[in-house]
């Protein structure tokens, strides 16, 4: 996997320096990089001058050539989908393509796909849980699948990103919504943002 050298600026001491980053990451070829993403270390740098640690966000394609998923991390793009054209997507034929803007949603996608869960059904679960909540101005992220308990756990964050609570949904609800999710087809060869807004749009139009 090719690394790319870029010039970055330390936000603490303004020292300009070089760092290496991965524009394309194949988790099947290099499984150790998965931990780097999950811990955030792959998207952070330590200043060579003041030793301060800071996040280095950049566009990246994170794929898994064995599980056939590809996530496009596009930090500055807020649209619902992104069509990268035939040329660059030729090698990703048959892959599930997703679009994310933040490291947290990228981690969530990796956890979901590696747990064998369907992210469309998960977003429908979130929508269902959100409808039961008083405060709807929150973000929800999948946390873990407690297989023996038959439950899916979600973390709820306020708009400042502070963890508020953990909530759960039964596997039975997921299974029900999984069947529903299969009826919402996705456009092929397009990186699609599957989030709770996507789920809301599908339900509203169904
Ligand atoms: Zn510094």
PDB file of C-alpha atoms and ligand atoms in Angstrom:
ATOM      1  CA  UNK A   1       0.000   0.000   0.000  1.00  0.00           C
ATOM      2  CA  UNK A   2       1.471   3.266  -1.094  1.00  0.00           C
ATOM      3  CA  UNK A   3       2.097   5.966   1.430  1.00  0.00           C
ATOM      4  CA  UNK A   4       1.933   9.574   0.453  1.00  0.00           C
ATOM      5  CA  UNK A   5       4.104  12.265   1.951  1.00  0.00           C
ATOM      6  CA  UNK A   6       2.315  15.510   2.752  1.00  0.00           C
ATOM      7  CA  UNK A   7       3.194  18.736   4.517  1.00  0.00           C
ATOM      8  CA  UNK A   8       1.180  19.449   7.642  1.00  0.00           C
ATOM      9  CA  UNK A   9       1.107  22.284  10.139  1.00  0.00           C
ATOM     10  CA  UNK A  10       1.109  21.634  13.880  1.00  0.00           C
ATOM     11  CA  UNK A  11      -1.959  23.380  15.363  1.00  0.00           C
ATOM     12  CA  UNK A  12      -0.086  23.938  18.640  1.00  0.00           C
ATOM     13  CA  UNK A  13       3.263  25.436  17.565  1.00  0.00           C
ATOM     14  CA  UNK A  14       2.649  26.045  13.832  1.00  0.00           C
ATOM     15  CA  UNK A  15       5.730  24.045  12.876  1.00  0.00           C
ATOM     16  CA  UNK A  16       5.568  22.813   9.289  1.00  0.00           C
ATOM     17  CA  UNK A  17       6.569  19.178   8.830  1.00  0.00           C
ATOM     18  CA  UNK A  18       6.232  16.122   6.649  1.00  0.00           C
ATOM     19  CA  UNK A  19       4.051  13.157   7.467  1.00  0.00           C
ATOM     20  CA  UNK A  20       3.058   9.986   5.658  1.00  0.00           C
ATOM     21  CA  UNK A  21      -0.506   8.971   5.091  1.00  0.00           C
ATOM     22  CA  UNK A  22      -2.351   6.241   3.254  1.00  0.00           C
ATOM     23  CA  UNK A  23      -4.722   7.394   0.509  1.00  0.00           C
ATOM     24  CA  UNK A  24      -5.848   3.778  -0.060  1.00  0.00           C
ATOM     25  CA  UNK A  25      -6.028   1.149   2.654  1.00  0.00           C
ATOM     26  CA  UNK A  26      -6.868  -2.497   1.981  1.00  0.00           C
ATOM     27  CA  UNK A  27      -7.711  -4.037   5.335  1.00  0.00           C
ATOM     28  CA  UNK A  28      -7.579  -7.561   3.902  1.00  0.00           C
ATOM     29  CA  UNK A  29      -4.001  -7.056   2.718  1.00  0.00           C
ATOM     30  CA  UNK A  30      -2.935  -5.185   5.846  1.00  0.00           C
ATOM     31  CA  UNK A  31      -5.148  -6.128   8.825  1.00  0.00           C
ATOM     32  CA  UNK A  32      -2.943  -4.238  11.299  1.00  0.00           C
ATOM     33  CA  UNK A  33      -4.114  -0.966   9.782  1.00  0.00           C
ATOM     34  CA  UNK A  34      -7.622  -1.736  11.034  1.00  0.00           C
ATOM     35  CA  UNK A  35      -6.431  -1.195  14.604  1.00  0.00           C
ATOM     36  CA  UNK A  36      -4.788   2.041  13.457  1.00  0.00           C
ATOM     37  CA  UNK A  37      -8.163   3.251  12.221  1.00  0.00           C
ATOM     38  CA  UNK A  38     -10.137   2.026  15.248  1.00  0.00           C
ATOM     39  CA  UNK A  39      -7.723   3.711  17.667  1.00  0.00           C
ATOM     40  CA  UNK A  40      -7.468   6.796  15.459  1.00  0.00           C
ATOM     41  CA  UNK A  41      -3.668   6.579  15.303  1.00  0.00           C
ATOM     42  CA  UNK A  42      -3.705   6.257  11.524  1.00  0.00           C
ATOM     43  CA  UNK A  43      -5.312   9.672  11.307  1.00  0.00           C
ATOM     44  CA  UNK A  44      -3.197  11.450  13.881  1.00  0.00           C
ATOM     45  CA  UNK A  45       0.280  12.890  14.008  1.00  0.00           C
ATOM     46  CA  UNK A  46       2.764  13.768  16.733  1.00  0.00           C
ATOM     47  CA  UNK A  47       4.537  17.074  16.226  1.00  0.00           C
ATOM     48  CA  UNK A  48       8.298  16.620  15.786  1.00  0.00           C
ATOM     49  CA  UNK A  49       8.880  19.937  17.531  1.00  0.00           C
ATOM     50  CA  UNK A  50       6.457  20.226  20.474  1.00  0.00           C
ATOM     51  CA  UNK A  51       5.301  16.551  20.619  1.00  0.00           C
ATOM     52  CA  UNK A  52       1.688  17.678  20.544  1.00  0.00           C
ATOM     53  CA  UNK A  53      -0.769  15.154  19.109  1.00  0.00           C
ATOM     54  CA  UNK A  54      -3.347  16.208  16.583  1.00  0.00           C
ATOM     55  CA  UNK A  55      -5.772  14.736  14.092  1.00  0.00           C
ATOM     56  CA  UNK A  56      -4.844  14.665  10.425  1.00  0.00           C
ATOM     57  CA  UNK A  57      -8.023  14.203   8.473  1.00  0.00           C
ATOM     58  CA  UNK A  58      -7.756  13.506   4.785  1.00  0.00           C
ATOM     59  CA  UNK A  59      -9.633  11.775   2.036  1.00  0.00           C
ATOM     60  CA  UNK A  60      -9.015   8.034   2.004  1.00  0.00           C
ATOM     61  CA  UNK A  61     -10.434   4.903   0.451  1.00  0.00           C
ATOM     62  CA  UNK A  62     -10.693   2.097   2.992  1.00  0.00           C
ATOM     63  CA  UNK A  63     -11.540  -1.208   1.415  1.00  0.00           C
ATOM     64  CA  UNK A  64     -11.537  -4.889   2.174  1.00  0.00           C
ATOM     65  CA  UNK A  65     -10.734  -7.063  -0.808  1.00  0.00           C
ATOM     66  CA  UNK A  66     -12.036 -10.180   0.952  1.00  0.00           C
ATOM     67  CA  UNK A  67     -15.247  -8.808   2.445  1.00  0.00           C
ATOM     68  CA  UNK A  68     -15.919  -6.672  -0.654  1.00  0.00           C
ATOM     69  CA  UNK A  69     -16.659  -3.366   0.974  1.00  0.00           C
ATOM     70  CA  UNK A  70     -15.153   0.036   0.249  1.00  0.00           C
ATOM     71  CA  UNK A  71     -15.668   3.152   2.318  1.00  0.00           C
ATOM     72  CA  UNK A  72     -14.770   6.546   0.948  1.00  0.00           C
ATOM     73  CA  UNK A  73     -13.787   8.897   3.760  1.00  0.00           C
ATOM     74  CA  UNK A  74     -14.428  12.382   2.388  1.00  0.00           C
ATOM     75  CA  UNK A  75     -14.110  14.839   5.308  1.00  0.00           C
ATOM     76  CA  UNK A  76     -15.090  17.920   3.332  1.00  0.00           C
ATOM     77  CA  UNK A  77     -18.002  16.452   1.423  1.00  0.00           C
ATOM     78  CA  UNK A  78     -21.512  16.582   2.872  1.00  0.00           C
ATOM     79  CA  UNK A  79     -23.569  15.224  -0.049  1.00  0.00           C
ATOM     80  CA  UNK A  80     -25.643  12.038   0.094  1.00  0.00           C
ATOM     81  CA  UNK A  81     -23.650  10.234  -2.564  1.00  0.00           C
ATOM     82  CA  UNK A  82     -20.550  10.489  -4.654  1.00  0.00           C
ATOM     83  CA  UNK A  83     -20.013   9.030  -8.071  1.00  0.00           C
ATOM     84  CA  UNK A  84     -16.323   8.602  -8.716  1.00  0.00           C
ATOM     85  CA  UNK A  85     -16.833   7.474 -12.291  1.00  0.00           C
ATOM     86  CA  UNK A  86     -16.226   4.164 -13.988  1.00  0.00           C
ATOM     87  CA  UNK A  87     -12.459   4.466 -14.297  1.00  0.00           C
ATOM     88  CA  UNK A  88     -11.564   4.550 -10.619  1.00  0.00           C
ATOM     89  CA  UNK A  89     -14.321   2.137  -9.642  1.00  0.00           C
ATOM     90  CA  UNK A  90     -13.532  -0.605 -12.138  1.00  0.00           C
ATOM     91  CA  UNK A  91     -11.624  -2.590  -9.544  1.00  0.00           C
ATOM     92  CA  UNK A  92     -14.412  -2.147  -7.005  1.00  0.00           C
ATOM     93  CA  UNK A  93     -17.056  -3.842  -9.094  1.00  0.00           C
ATOM     94  CA  UNK A  94     -19.305  -5.912  -6.819  1.00  0.00           C
ATOM     95  CA  UNK A  95     -18.202  -4.046  -3.697  1.00  0.00           C
ATOM     96  CA  UNK A  96     -20.621  -2.398  -1.287  1.00  0.00           C
ATOM     97  CA  UNK A  97     -19.729   1.288  -1.508  1.00  0.00           C
ATOM     98  CA  UNK A  98     -20.287   3.693   1.358  1.00  0.00           C
ATOM     99  CA  UNK A  99     -19.545   7.354   1.889  1.00  0.00           C
ATOM    100  CA  UNK A 100     -18.515   8.751   5.283  1.00  0.00           C
ATOM    101  CA  UNK A 101     -17.239  12.131   6.467  1.00  0.00           C
ATOM    102  CA  UNK A 102     -15.919  11.454   9.943  1.00  0.00           C
ATOM    103  CA  UNK A 103     -13.559   9.031  11.602  1.00  0.00           C
ATOM    104  CA  UNK A 104     -16.328   7.953  14.000  1.00  0.00           C
ATOM    105  CA  UNK A 105     -18.671   6.934  11.201  1.00  0.00           C
ATOM    106  CA  UNK A 106     -15.798   5.207   9.393  1.00  0.00           C
ATOM    107  CA  UNK A 107     -15.074   3.148  12.531  1.00  0.00           C
ATOM    108  CA  UNK A 108     -18.762   2.361  12.875  1.00  0.00           C
ATOM    109  CA  UNK A 109     -18.939   1.058   9.293  1.00  0.00           C
ATOM    110  CA  UNK A 110     -15.883  -1.161   9.808  1.00  0.00           C
ATOM    111  CA  UNK A 111     -17.337  -2.584  13.038  1.00  0.00           C
ATOM    112  CA  UNK A 112     -20.706  -3.226  11.400  1.00  0.00           C
ATOM    113  CA  UNK A 113     -19.408  -4.857   8.244  1.00  0.00           C
ATOM    114  CA  UNK A 114     -16.850  -6.945  10.137  1.00  0.00           C
ATOM    115  CA  UNK A 115     -19.644  -8.111  12.489  1.00  0.00           C
ATOM    116  CA  UNK A 116     -21.661  -9.222   9.478  1.00  0.00           C
ATOM    117  CA  UNK A 117     -24.367  -6.648  10.186  1.00  0.00           C
ATOM    118  CA  UNK A 118     -26.278  -4.730   7.528  1.00  0.00           C
ATOM    119  CA  UNK A 119     -25.748  -0.993   7.986  1.00  0.00           C
ATOM    120  CA  UNK A 120     -29.063  -0.154   6.299  1.00  0.00           C
ATOM    121  CA  UNK A 121     -30.951  -2.232   8.879  1.00  0.00           C
ATOM    122  CA  UNK A 122     -28.842  -0.647  11.635  1.00  0.00           C
ATOM    123  CA  UNK A 123     -29.823   2.853  10.507  1.00  0.00           C
ATOM    124  CA  UNK A 124     -33.476   1.788  10.497  1.00  0.00           C
ATOM    125  CA  UNK A 125     -32.986   0.520  14.078  1.00  0.00           C
ATOM    126  CA  UNK A 126     -31.517   3.898  15.026  1.00  0.00           C
ATOM    127  CA  UNK A 127     -34.475   5.684  13.483  1.00  0.00           C
ATOM    128  CA  UNK A 128     -36.848   3.474  15.450  1.00  0.00           C
ATOM    129  CA  UNK A 129     -34.945   4.127  18.701  1.00  0.00           C
ATOM    130  CA  UNK A 130     -34.784   7.853  17.954  1.00  0.00           C
ATOM    131  CA  UNK A 131     -38.547   8.017  17.576  1.00  0.00           C
ATOM    132  CA  UNK A 132     -38.928   6.723  21.148  1.00  0.00           C
ATOM    133  CA  UNK A 133     -36.594   9.359  22.545  1.00  0.00           C
ATOM    134  CA  UNK A 134     -37.534  12.730  24.044  1.00  0.00           C
ATOM    135  CA  UNK A 135     -34.418  14.523  22.877  1.00  0.00           C
ATOM    136  CA  UNK A 136     -34.024  13.841  19.179  1.00  0.00           C
ATOM    137  CA  UNK A 137     -31.114  16.208  18.640  1.00  0.00           C
ATOM    138  CA  UNK A 138     -28.550  13.479  19.268  1.00  0.00           C
ATOM    139  CA  UNK A 139     -26.128  11.304  17.332  1.00  0.00           C
ATOM    140  CA  UNK A 140     -26.213   7.566  17.650  1.00  0.00           C
ATOM    141  CA  UNK A 141     -23.390   5.158  16.903  1.00  0.00           C
ATOM    142  CA  UNK A 142     -23.430   1.375  16.875  1.00  0.00           C
ATOM    143  CA  UNK A 143     -21.311   0.114  19.779  1.00  0.00           C
ATOM    144  CA  UNK A 144     -21.519  -3.665  19.881  1.00  0.00           C
ATOM    145  CA  UNK A 145     -23.560  -6.735  19.119  1.00  0.00           C
ATOM    146  CA  UNK A 146     -24.148  -8.737  22.306  1.00  0.00           C
ATOM    147  CA  UNK A 147     -24.832 -11.996  20.536  1.00  0.00           C
ATOM    148  CA  UNK A 148     -25.481 -14.092  23.655  1.00  0.00           C
ATOM    149  CA  UNK A 149     -27.944 -11.484  24.964  1.00  0.00           C
ATOM    150  CA  UNK A 150     -29.592 -11.062  21.575  1.00  0.00           C
ATOM    151  CA  UNK A 151     -29.104  -7.328  21.716  1.00  0.00           C
ATOM    152  CA  UNK A 152     -27.513  -4.535  19.736  1.00  0.00           C
ATOM    153  CA  UNK A 153     -26.002  -1.704  21.757  1.00  0.00           C
ATOM    154  CA  UNK A 154     -25.857   1.918  20.636  1.00  0.00           C
ATOM    155  CA  UNK A 155     -24.108   4.930  22.152  1.00  0.00           C
ATOM    156  CA  UNK A 156     -25.970   8.232  22.222  1.00  0.00           C
ATOM    157  CA  UNK A 157     -24.056  11.519  21.963  1.00  0.00           C
ATOM    158  CA  UNK A 158     -25.249  15.107  22.301  1.00  0.00           C
ATOM    159  CA  UNK A 159     -24.377  17.761  19.721  1.00  0.00           C
ATOM    160  CA  UNK A 160     -21.111  18.486  21.559  1.00  0.00           C
ATOM    161  CA  UNK A 161     -20.108  14.860  21.099  1.00  0.00           C
ATOM    162  CA  UNK A 162     -20.498  14.012  24.793  1.00  0.00           C
ATOM    163  CA  UNK A 163     -21.702  10.494  25.542  1.00  0.00           C
ATOM    164  CA  UNK A 164     -25.186  10.658  27.069  1.00  0.00           C
ATOM    165  CA  UNK A 165     -26.287   7.057  27.415  1.00  0.00           C
ATOM    166  CA  UNK A 166     -26.261   3.576  25.961  1.00  0.00           C
ATOM    167  CA  UNK A 167     -29.430   2.166  24.495  1.00  0.00           C
ATOM    168  CA  UNK A 168     -30.237  -1.231  23.110  1.00  0.00           C
ATOM    169  CA  UNK A 169     -32.463  -2.887  20.596  1.00  0.00           C
ATOM    170  CA  UNK A 170     -33.453  -6.517  20.360  1.00  0.00           C
ATOM    171  CA  UNK A 171     -32.082  -8.745  17.609  1.00  0.00           C
ATOM    172  CA  UNK A 172     -35.720  -9.432  16.683  1.00  0.00           C
ATOM    173  CA  UNK A 173     -36.241  -5.794  15.708  1.00  0.00           C
ATOM    174  CA  UNK A 174     -33.026  -5.840  13.684  1.00  0.00           C
ATOM    175  CA  UNK A 175     -34.178  -8.974  11.820  1.00  0.00           C
ATOM    176  CA  UNK A 176     -37.510  -7.384  11.051  1.00  0.00           C
ATOM    177  CA  UNK A 177     -35.866  -4.191   9.792  1.00  0.00           C
ATOM    178  CA  UNK A 178     -33.239  -6.205   7.902  1.00  0.00           C
ATOM    179  CA  UNK A 179     -36.007  -7.632   5.723  1.00  0.00           C
ATOM    180  CA  UNK A 180     -37.331  -4.116   5.177  1.00  0.00           C
ATOM    181  CA  UNK A 181     -33.862  -2.762   4.358  1.00  0.00           C
ATOM    182  CA  UNK A 182     -33.453  -5.286   1.520  1.00  0.00           C
ATOM    183  CA  UNK A 183     -36.324  -3.593  -0.301  1.00  0.00           C
ATOM    184  CA  UNK A 184     -34.355  -0.320  -0.422  1.00  0.00           C
ATOM    185  CA  UNK A 185     -32.031  -0.792  -3.334  1.00  0.00           C
ATOM    186  CA  UNK A 186     -28.809   1.135  -3.695  1.00  0.00           C
ATOM    187  CA  UNK A 187     -27.375   2.521  -6.860  1.00  0.00           C
ATOM    188  CA  UNK A 188     -24.382   0.522  -8.007  1.00  0.00           C
ATOM    189  CA  UNK A 189     -20.990   2.117  -8.534  1.00  0.00           C
ATOM    190  CA  UNK A 190     -21.879   5.058  -6.308  1.00  0.00           C
ATOM    191  CA  UNK A 191     -20.538   5.746  -2.826  1.00  0.00           C
ATOM    192  CA  UNK A 192     -23.702   6.217  -0.746  1.00  0.00           C
ATOM    193  CA  UNK A 193     -24.043   7.827   2.649  1.00  0.00           C
ATOM    194  CA  UNK A 194     -26.092   5.381   4.738  1.00  0.00           C
ATOM    195  CA  UNK A 195     -27.058   7.219   7.903  1.00  0.00           C
ATOM    196  CA  UNK A 196     -30.205   7.923   9.869  1.00  0.00           C
ATOM    197  CA  UNK A 197     -31.226  10.635   7.366  1.00  0.00           C
ATOM    198  CA  UNK A 198     -31.004   8.044   4.620  1.00  0.00           C
ATOM    199  CA  UNK A 199     -33.229   5.723   6.681  1.00  0.00           C
ATOM    200  CA  UNK A 200     -35.720   8.515   7.308  1.00  0.00           C
ATOM    201  CA  UNK A 201     -35.868   9.365   3.601  1.00  0.00           C
ATOM    202  CA  UNK A 202     -36.500   5.725   2.657  1.00  0.00           C
ATOM    203  CA  UNK A 203     -39.254   5.279   5.245  1.00  0.00           C
ATOM    204  CA  UNK A 204     -40.875   8.602   4.332  1.00  0.00           C
ATOM    205  CA  UNK A 205     -40.970   7.627   0.639  1.00  0.00           C
ATOM    206  CA  UNK A 206     -42.004   4.011   1.169  1.00  0.00           C
TER     207      UNK A 206
HETATM  208 ZN1  LIG B   1       3.986  21.403  17.434  1.00  0.00          ZN
END
